[in-house]
Each structure stands twice: as C-alpha cells, then as structure tokens.
Amino acid sequence: MSDYKIIERISLLTENERREFKKVIKQEGNKQQQKLYDILSDLIISGKPAEKEKLFRKIFGTSWTTERDYLLRNVFRHLTDAVEDFLRSKVTDKKHEQRKELLILRRMIEAGQFTSYEKQFSSLIEEAEKAADLDFMADLYDLNRDFLTQQKLITISNCEKAEQNLEHYWQLRIRGVMHELASAYVYQGFVQRSKRVLVAEPANLQT
C-alpha cells in the first residue's frame, strides 16, 4: 500500500481535511484525480492493497499496459503535488489568520477601543496557551507591551496581569525546551547503543 507516495500523502490528512481536499479537487474539475483520490481513500480506510492494473482500468476505462503506464504516473504525480500543496496551505492559513488577528488588535488600539482590545487580547492569549503556540504568544506579548507603553497604561493591575500571562508563557517555553532535550537525549542513547552493536558484530561473526 505505502509503495505509492500518493498513498502516504493522503494518509497524512485528517478525516476533516480529506473531506475538505475532496471539495478542492472537485472544484478544479480534474475527473481523473477525483477518481484516483476516491479509490485510494477507500483503500486506505479498508487497508486493502492498491493494484496498478485495477486502478488504471477504473480511472481510464481500459487495460493497463507498459506503454500506457505513464498516464497513471502522471495522475499520481499531479495528485501528490495537490495534496502536498493543500497541506502547506493549512500552515499558511494558520499564520495568515494570526496576522489578521494582530492587525485587528492594532486597529482597536488606534481607534481607542481599549476595552474591546483587552477582551480580544485575553481571548487570543488563552487560545494560544491551550494550543501551546509559543510563537503567536510571543507576538501577542510584543503587541501588548507596545500597547501598555504607548497608551501610558502601565498600572499595577496591568503589570500583574502581564506577569501572570508571562508566567504561563515561560512555563510552556521551558516545558517545550525540556521535551526537546529529553527527545535528543533518548535519540543520542539510541545512536550510541546501535553503534556499539554494529561495532561488536564483526567480532561475533569471527567467533
């Protein structure tokens, strides 16, 4: 099943993303890609193997031959590219949405809508914290620092709120670093053990 790159790529999609991607390729109007995607999606769910000859007949309505194989490879390649582009767009969409949220917050500050700003800021910080999105949290904190400074709103109350938010941020940041270090330590141990085994193998073969 996983001999085909396209099957590996489709397997990366969540259930919701698969439904969303199906709509995307339907809008693009490529019938062959739609057929291939539907067939492979069903095979992935069922766990059945993908057989080139059967795929070719279902997509092109004729028998597979060596001479015609390039037709199937082309559909494979184009559908693989489409899935990869879709996956990249999910990351881009997230960053784009975050930039829009920051823009809205800045507009609120410029318009003097401080109550709305603080409410929206608190909501976004809470969401970012739950998602452990440290980069977005840092962007929000940078904006809020500028807001407090420029609007001369550095009060004891606001400082206490900022301290509380930053405490959560640093806890998440430290937790992330510790996780990365632990993963690196485990990987280092695996590499060292593997190396010792490989070095010892020639000696074992000679005895």
PDB file of C-alpha atoms in Angstrom:
ATOM      1  CA  MET A   1       0.000   0.000   0.000  1.00  0.00           C
ATOM      2  CA  SER A   2       2.618   2.542   1.042  1.00  0.00           C
ATOM      3  CA  ASP A   3       4.742   1.744  -2.033  1.00  0.00           C
ATOM      4  CA  TYR A   4       2.952   4.656  -3.661  1.00  0.00           C
ATOM      5  CA  LYS A   5       3.951   8.127  -2.478  1.00  0.00           C
ATOM      6  CA  ILE A   6       0.437   9.436  -3.073  1.00  0.00           C
ATOM      7  CA  ILE A   7      -0.994   6.926  -0.575  1.00  0.00           C
ATOM      8  CA  GLU A   8       1.487   8.079   2.033  1.00  0.00           C
ATOM      9  CA  ARG A   9       0.497  11.711   1.425  1.00  0.00           C
ATOM     10  CA  ILE A  10      -3.252  11.073   1.616  1.00  0.00           C
ATOM     11  CA  SER A  11      -2.677   9.175   4.866  1.00  0.00           C
ATOM     12  CA  LEU A  12      -1.296  12.382   6.375  1.00  0.00           C
ATOM     13  CA  LEU A  13      -4.685  14.090   6.056  1.00  0.00           C
ATOM     14  CA  THR A  14      -7.133  14.066   8.936  1.00  0.00           C
ATOM     15  CA  GLU A  15     -10.703  12.944   8.313  1.00  0.00           C
ATOM     16  CA  ASN A  16     -11.906  16.555   8.094  1.00  0.00           C
ATOM     17  CA  GLU A  17      -9.012  17.502   5.798  1.00  0.00           C
ATOM     18  CA  ARG A  18      -9.840  14.611   3.469  1.00  0.00           C
ATOM     19  CA  ARG A  19     -13.380  15.895   3.063  1.00  0.00           C
ATOM     20  CA  GLU A  20     -12.084  19.422   2.537  1.00  0.00           C
ATOM     21  CA  PHE A  21      -9.491  18.293  -0.009  1.00  0.00           C
ATOM     22  CA  LYS A  22     -12.143  16.335  -1.917  1.00  0.00           C
ATOM     23  CA  LYS A  23     -14.065  19.593  -2.404  1.00  0.00           C
ATOM     24  CA  VAL A  24     -10.872  21.319  -3.581  1.00  0.00           C
ATOM     25  CA  ILE A  25     -10.111  18.845  -6.361  1.00  0.00           C
ATOM     26  CA  LYS A  26     -13.773  18.705  -7.331  1.00  0.00           C
ATOM     27  CA  GLN A  27     -13.744  22.468  -7.886  1.00  0.00           C
ATOM     28  CA  GLU A  28     -10.617  22.122 -10.027  1.00  0.00           C
ATOM     29  CA  GLY A  29     -12.552  19.733 -12.271  1.00  0.00           C
ATOM     30  CA  ASN A  30      -9.914  17.048 -12.888  1.00  0.00           C
ATOM     31  CA  LYS A  31     -12.018  13.887 -13.131  1.00  0.00           C
ATOM     32  CA  GLN A  32      -9.065  11.515 -13.168  1.00  0.00           C
ATOM     33  CA  GLN A  33      -7.600  12.957  -9.980  1.00  0.00           C
ATOM     34  CA  GLN A  34     -11.028  12.826  -8.331  1.00  0.00           C
ATOM     35  CA  LYS A  35     -11.436   9.145  -9.251  1.00  0.00           C
ATOM     36  CA  LEU A  36      -7.948   8.254  -8.058  1.00  0.00           C
ATOM     37  CA  TYR A  37      -8.433  10.139  -4.799  1.00  0.00           C
ATOM     38  CA  ASP A  38     -11.773   8.437  -4.066  1.00  0.00           C
ATOM     39  CA  ILE A  39     -10.370   4.997  -4.844  1.00  0.00           C
ATOM     40  CA  LEU A  40      -7.221   5.440  -2.767  1.00  0.00           C
ATOM     41  CA  SER A  41      -9.145   6.951   0.146  1.00  0.00           C
ATOM     42  CA  ASP A  42     -11.379   3.867   0.252  1.00  0.00           C
ATOM     43  CA  LEU A  43      -8.350   1.568   0.041  1.00  0.00           C
ATOM     44  CA  ILE A  44      -6.628   3.396   2.907  1.00  0.00           C
ATOM     45  CA  ILE A  45      -9.723   3.023   5.097  1.00  0.00           C
ATOM     46  CA  SER A  46     -10.162  -0.664   4.221  1.00  0.00           C
ATOM     47  CA  GLY A  47      -6.440  -1.452   4.406  1.00  0.00           C
ATOM     48  CA  LYS A  48      -6.562  -3.224   1.055  1.00  0.00           C
ATOM     49  CA  PRO A  49      -3.565  -3.068  -1.321  1.00  0.00           C
ATOM     50  CA  ALA A  50      -3.519  -0.785  -4.337  1.00  0.00           C
ATOM     51  CA  GLU A  51      -3.180  -2.759  -7.575  1.00  0.00           C
ATOM     52  CA  LYS A  52      -1.939  -0.809 -10.566  1.00  0.00           C
ATOM     53  CA  GLU A  53      -3.951  -2.731 -13.147  1.00  0.00           C
ATOM     54  CA  LYS A  54      -7.251  -2.248 -11.299  1.00  0.00           C
ATOM     55  CA  LEU A  55      -6.525   1.425 -10.654  1.00  0.00           C
ATOM     56  CA  PHE A  56      -5.780   2.007 -14.324  1.00  0.00           C
ATOM     57  CA  ARG A  57      -8.995   0.351 -15.520  1.00  0.00           C
ATOM     58  CA  LYS A  58     -11.170   2.282 -13.020  1.00  0.00           C
ATOM     59  CA  ILE A  59      -9.588   5.618 -13.961  1.00  0.00           C
ATOM     60  CA  PHE A  60      -9.116   5.276 -17.718  1.00  0.00           C
ATOM     61  CA  GLY A  61     -11.677   2.570 -18.580  1.00  0.00           C
ATOM     62  CA  THR A  62      -9.162   0.390 -20.377  1.00  0.00           C
ATOM     63  CA  SER A  63      -6.477  -2.184 -19.613  1.00  0.00           C
ATOM     64  CA  TRP A  64      -3.077  -1.234 -18.223  1.00  0.00           C
ATOM     65  CA  THR A  65      -0.020  -1.781 -20.399  1.00  0.00           C
ATOM     66  CA  THR A  66       3.616  -0.833 -20.012  1.00  0.00           C
ATOM     67  CA  GLU A  67       3.192   1.725 -22.776  1.00  0.00           C
ATOM     68  CA  ARG A  68       0.226   3.337 -21.012  1.00  0.00           C
ATOM     69  CA  ASP A  69       1.783   3.327 -17.562  1.00  0.00           C
ATOM     70  CA  TYR A  70       2.958   6.943 -17.912  1.00  0.00           C
ATOM     71  CA  LEU A  71      -0.705   8.060 -17.872  1.00  0.00           C
ATOM     72  CA  LEU A  72      -1.197   6.637 -14.376  1.00  0.00           C
ATOM     73  CA  ARG A  73       2.146   8.011 -13.183  1.00  0.00           C
ATOM     74  CA  ASN A  74       1.104  11.486 -14.328  1.00  0.00           C
ATOM     75  CA  VAL A  75      -2.148  11.345 -12.349  1.00  0.00           C
ATOM     76  CA  PHE A  76      -0.211  10.045  -9.345  1.00  0.00           C
ATOM     77  CA  ARG A  77       2.281  12.894  -9.572  1.00  0.00           C
ATOM     78  CA  HIS A  78      -0.304  15.649 -10.023  1.00  0.00           C
ATOM     79  CA  LEU A  79      -2.475  14.362  -7.183  1.00  0.00           C
ATOM     80  CA  THR A  80       0.583  14.057  -4.911  1.00  0.00           C
ATOM     81  CA  ASP A  81       1.514  17.666  -5.681  1.00  0.00           C
ATOM     82  CA  ALA A  82      -2.054  18.769  -4.971  1.00  0.00           C
ATOM     83  CA  VAL A  83      -2.120  17.030  -1.570  1.00  0.00           C
ATOM     84  CA  GLU A  84       1.249  18.500  -0.593  1.00  0.00           C
ATOM     85  CA  ASP A  85       0.124  21.989  -1.638  1.00  0.00           C
ATOM     86  CA  PHE A  86      -3.032  21.521   0.419  1.00  0.00           C
ATOM     87  CA  LEU A  87      -1.014  20.510   3.487  1.00  0.00           C
ATOM     88  CA  ARG A  88       1.261  23.535   3.072  1.00  0.00           C
ATOM     89  CA  SER A  89      -1.777  25.790   2.769  1.00  0.00           C
ATOM     90  CA  LYS A  90      -3.022  24.630   6.169  1.00  0.00           C
ATOM     91  CA  VAL A  91       0.127  26.025   7.785  1.00  0.00           C
ATOM     92  CA  THR A  92      -0.053  29.193   5.691  1.00  0.00           C
ATOM     93  CA  ASP A  93      -3.734  29.654   6.551  1.00  0.00           C
ATOM     94  CA  LYS A  94      -2.967  29.471  10.256  1.00  0.00           C
ATOM     95  CA  LYS A  95      -0.219  32.086  10.021  1.00  0.00           C
ATOM     96  CA  HIS A  96      -2.431  34.267   7.842  1.00  0.00           C
ATOM     97  CA  GLU A  97      -5.264  34.112  10.371  1.00  0.00           C
ATOM     98  CA  GLN A  98      -2.867  35.039  13.160  1.00  0.00           C
ATOM     99  CA  ARG A  99      -1.599  38.058  11.198  1.00  0.00           C
ATOM    100  CA  LYS A 100      -5.204  39.147  10.681  1.00  0.00           C
ATOM    101  CA  GLU A 101      -5.892  38.869  14.411  1.00  0.00           C
ATOM    102  CA  LEU A 102      -2.840  41.010  15.181  1.00  0.00           C
ATOM    103  CA  LEU A 103      -3.972  43.579  12.606  1.00  0.00           C
ATOM    104  CA  ILE A 104      -7.421  43.772  14.190  1.00  0.00           C
ATOM    105  CA  LEU A 105      -5.861  44.275  17.617  1.00  0.00           C
ATOM    106  CA  ARG A 106      -3.706  47.118  16.265  1.00  0.00           C
ATOM    107  CA  ARG A 107      -6.760  48.751  14.671  1.00  0.00           C
ATOM    108  CA  MET A 108      -8.576  48.541  18.013  1.00  0.00           C
ATOM    109  CA  ILE A 109      -5.667  50.318  19.698  1.00  0.00           C
ATOM    110  CA  GLU A 110      -5.568  53.032  17.023  1.00  0.00           C
ATOM    111  CA  ALA A 111      -9.316  53.569  17.360  1.00  0.00           C
ATOM    112  CA  GLY A 112      -9.088  53.813  21.130  1.00  0.00           C
ATOM    113  CA  GLN A 113     -11.236  50.716  21.632  1.00  0.00           C
ATOM    114  CA  PHE A 114      -9.207  49.643  24.646  1.00  0.00           C
ATOM    115  CA  THR A 115     -11.927  47.569  26.342  1.00  0.00           C
ATOM    116  CA  SER A 116     -12.530  45.556  23.172  1.00  0.00           C
ATOM    117  CA  TYR A 117      -8.780  45.205  22.679  1.00  0.00           C
ATOM    118  CA  GLU A 118      -8.183  43.834  26.167  1.00  0.00           C
ATOM    119  CA  LYS A 119     -11.075  41.385  25.826  1.00  0.00           C
ATOM    120  CA  GLN A 120      -9.850  40.141  22.441  1.00  0.00           C
ATOM    121  CA  PHE A 121      -6.232  40.012  23.616  1.00  0.00           C
ATOM    122  CA  SER A 122      -7.179  37.886  26.642  1.00  0.00           C
ATOM    123  CA  SER A 123      -9.191  35.527  24.441  1.00  0.00           C
ATOM    124  CA  LEU A 124      -6.366  35.069  21.926  1.00  0.00           C
ATOM    125  CA  ILE A 125      -3.765  34.538  24.646  1.00  0.00           C
ATOM    126  CA  GLU A 126      -5.952  31.879  26.231  1.00  0.00           C
ATOM    127  CA  GLU A 127      -6.399  30.079  22.901  1.00  0.00           C
ATOM    128  CA  ALA A 128      -2.675  30.298  22.092  1.00  0.00           C
ATOM    129  CA  GLU A 129      -1.800  28.972  25.534  1.00  0.00           C
ATOM    130  CA  LYS A 130      -4.139  25.984  25.175  1.00  0.00           C
ATOM    131  CA  ALA A 131      -2.595  25.229  21.780  1.00  0.00           C
ATOM    132  CA  ALA A 132       0.941  25.791  23.189  1.00  0.00           C
ATOM    133  CA  ASP A 133       1.511  28.152  20.247  1.00  0.00           C
ATOM    134  CA  LEU A 134       4.541  29.904  21.714  1.00  0.00           C
ATOM    135  CA  ASP A 135       5.381  31.961  18.629  1.00  0.00           C
ATOM    136  CA  PHE A 136       1.905  33.508  18.471  1.00  0.00           C
ATOM    137  CA  MET A 137       2.000  34.117  22.217  1.00  0.00           C
ATOM    138  CA  ALA A 138       5.286  35.995  21.789  1.00  0.00           C
ATOM    139  CA  ASP A 139       3.761  38.146  19.015  1.00  0.00           C
ATOM    140  CA  LEU A 140       0.790  38.963  21.232  1.00  0.00           C
ATOM    141  CA  TYR A 141       3.010  39.884  24.162  1.00  0.00           C
ATOM    142  CA  ASP A 142       5.107  42.162  21.948  1.00  0.00           C
ATOM    143  CA  LEU A 143       1.962  43.950  20.804  1.00  0.00           C
ATOM    144  CA  ASN A 144       0.591  44.254  24.327  1.00  0.00           C
ATOM    145  CA  ARG A 145       3.874  45.679  25.614  1.00  0.00           C
ATOM    146  CA  ASP A 146       3.732  48.385  22.954  1.00  0.00           C
ATOM    147  CA  PHE A 147       0.077  48.999  23.801  1.00  0.00           C
ATOM    148  CA  LEU A 148       0.730  49.485  27.515  1.00  0.00           C
ATOM    149  CA  THR A 149       3.743  51.710  26.860  1.00  0.00           C
ATOM    150  CA  GLN A 150       2.256  53.927  24.147  1.00  0.00           C
ATOM    151  CA  GLN A 151      -1.083  54.416  25.883  1.00  0.00           C
ATOM    152  CA  LYS A 152       0.568  55.062  29.259  1.00  0.00           C
ATOM    153  CA  LEU A 153      -1.470  52.274  30.816  1.00  0.00           C
ATOM    154  CA  ILE A 154       1.332  50.820  32.914  1.00  0.00           C
ATOM    155  CA  THR A 155      -0.620  50.403  36.129  1.00  0.00           C
ATOM    156  CA  ILE A 156      -0.135  47.938  38.963  1.00  0.00           C
ATOM    157  CA  SER A 157      -3.177  45.995  37.796  1.00  0.00           C
ATOM    158  CA  ASN A 158      -1.942  45.720  34.209  1.00  0.00           C
ATOM    159  CA  CYS A 159       1.541  44.776  35.356  1.00  0.00           C
ATOM    160  CA  GLU A 160       0.100  41.993  37.485  1.00  0.00           C
ATOM    161  CA  LYS A 161      -1.918  40.707  34.529  1.00  0.00           C
ATOM    162  CA  ALA A 162       1.191  40.787  32.351  1.00  0.00           C
ATOM    163  CA  GLU A 163       3.208  38.946  34.992  1.00  0.00           C
ATOM    164  CA  GLN A 164       0.559  36.239  35.189  1.00  0.00           C
ATOM    165  CA  ASN A 165       0.476  35.810  31.412  1.00  0.00           C
ATOM    166  CA  LEU A 166       4.254  35.730  31.170  1.00  0.00           C
ATOM    167  CA  GLU A 167       4.464  33.121  33.908  1.00  0.00           C
ATOM    168  CA  HIS A 168       2.275  30.807  31.827  1.00  0.00           C
ATOM    169  CA  TYR A 169       4.329  31.610  28.741  1.00  0.00           C
ATOM    170  CA  TRP A 170       7.645  30.789  30.388  1.00  0.00           C
ATOM    171  CA  GLN A 171       6.245  27.579  31.838  1.00  0.00           C
ATOM    172  CA  LEU A 172       5.208  26.462  28.371  1.00  0.00           C
ATOM    173  CA  ARG A 173       8.514  27.564  26.848  1.00  0.00           C
ATOM    174  CA  ILE A 174      10.564  25.719  29.485  1.00  0.00           C
ATOM    175  CA  ARG A 175       8.358  22.650  29.145  1.00  0.00           C
ATOM    176  CA  GLY A 176       8.945  22.694  25.394  1.00  0.00           C
ATOM    177  CA  VAL A 177      12.716  23.005  25.794  1.00  0.00           C
ATOM    178  CA  MET A 178      12.779  20.173  28.335  1.00  0.00           C
ATOM    179  CA  HIS A 179      10.796  17.971  25.950  1.00  0.00           C
ATOM    180  CA  GLU A 180      13.228  18.728  23.121  1.00  0.00           C
ATOM    181  CA  LEU A 181      16.220  17.956  25.354  1.00  0.00           C
ATOM    182  CA  ALA A 182      14.642  14.697  26.525  1.00  0.00           C
ATOM    183  CA  SER A 183      13.956  13.658  22.929  1.00  0.00           C
ATOM    184  CA  ALA A 184      17.547  14.477  21.934  1.00  0.00           C
ATOM    185  CA  TYR A 185      18.889  12.515  24.926  1.00  0.00           C
ATOM    186  CA  VAL A 186      16.807   9.455  24.024  1.00  0.00           C
ATOM    187  CA  TYR A 187      17.926   9.697  20.390  1.00  0.00           C
ATOM    188  CA  GLN A 188      21.572  10.018  21.452  1.00  0.00           C
ATOM    189  CA  GLY A 189      21.229   6.888  23.586  1.00  0.00           C
ATOM    190  CA  PHE A 190      19.681   5.002  20.669  1.00  0.00           C
ATOM    191  CA  VAL A 191      22.529   6.024  18.316  1.00  0.00           C
ATOM    192  CA  GLN A 192      25.221   5.054  20.845  1.00  0.00           C
ATOM    193  CA  ARG A 193      23.647   1.653  21.562  1.00  0.00           C
ATOM    194  CA  SER A 194      23.220   0.962  17.850  1.00  0.00           C
ATOM    195  CA  LYS A 195      26.843   1.874  17.200  1.00  0.00           C
ATOM    196  CA  ARG A 196      28.074  -0.478  19.946  1.00  0.00           C
ATOM    197  CA  VAL A 197      26.027  -3.329  18.497  1.00  0.00           C
ATOM    198  CA  LEU A 198      27.322  -2.691  14.976  1.00  0.00           C
ATOM    199  CA  VAL A 199      30.944  -2.481  16.156  1.00  0.00           C
ATOM    200  CA  ALA A 200      30.564  -5.756  18.060  1.00  0.00           C
ATOM    201  CA  GLU A 201      29.011  -7.656  15.126  1.00  0.00           C
ATOM    202  CA  PRO A 202      32.281  -8.368  13.206  1.00  0.00           C
ATOM    203  CA  ALA A 203      33.808  -9.832  16.362  1.00  0.00           C
ATOM    204  CA  ASN A 204      30.761 -12.043  16.890  1.00  0.00           C
ATOM    205  CA  LEU A 205      30.957 -13.304  13.294  1.00  0.00           C
ATOM    206  CA  GLN A 206      34.610 -14.330  13.754  1.00  0.00           C
ATOM    207  CA  THR A 207      33.931 -16.482  16.837  1.00  0.00           C
TER     208      THR A 207
END
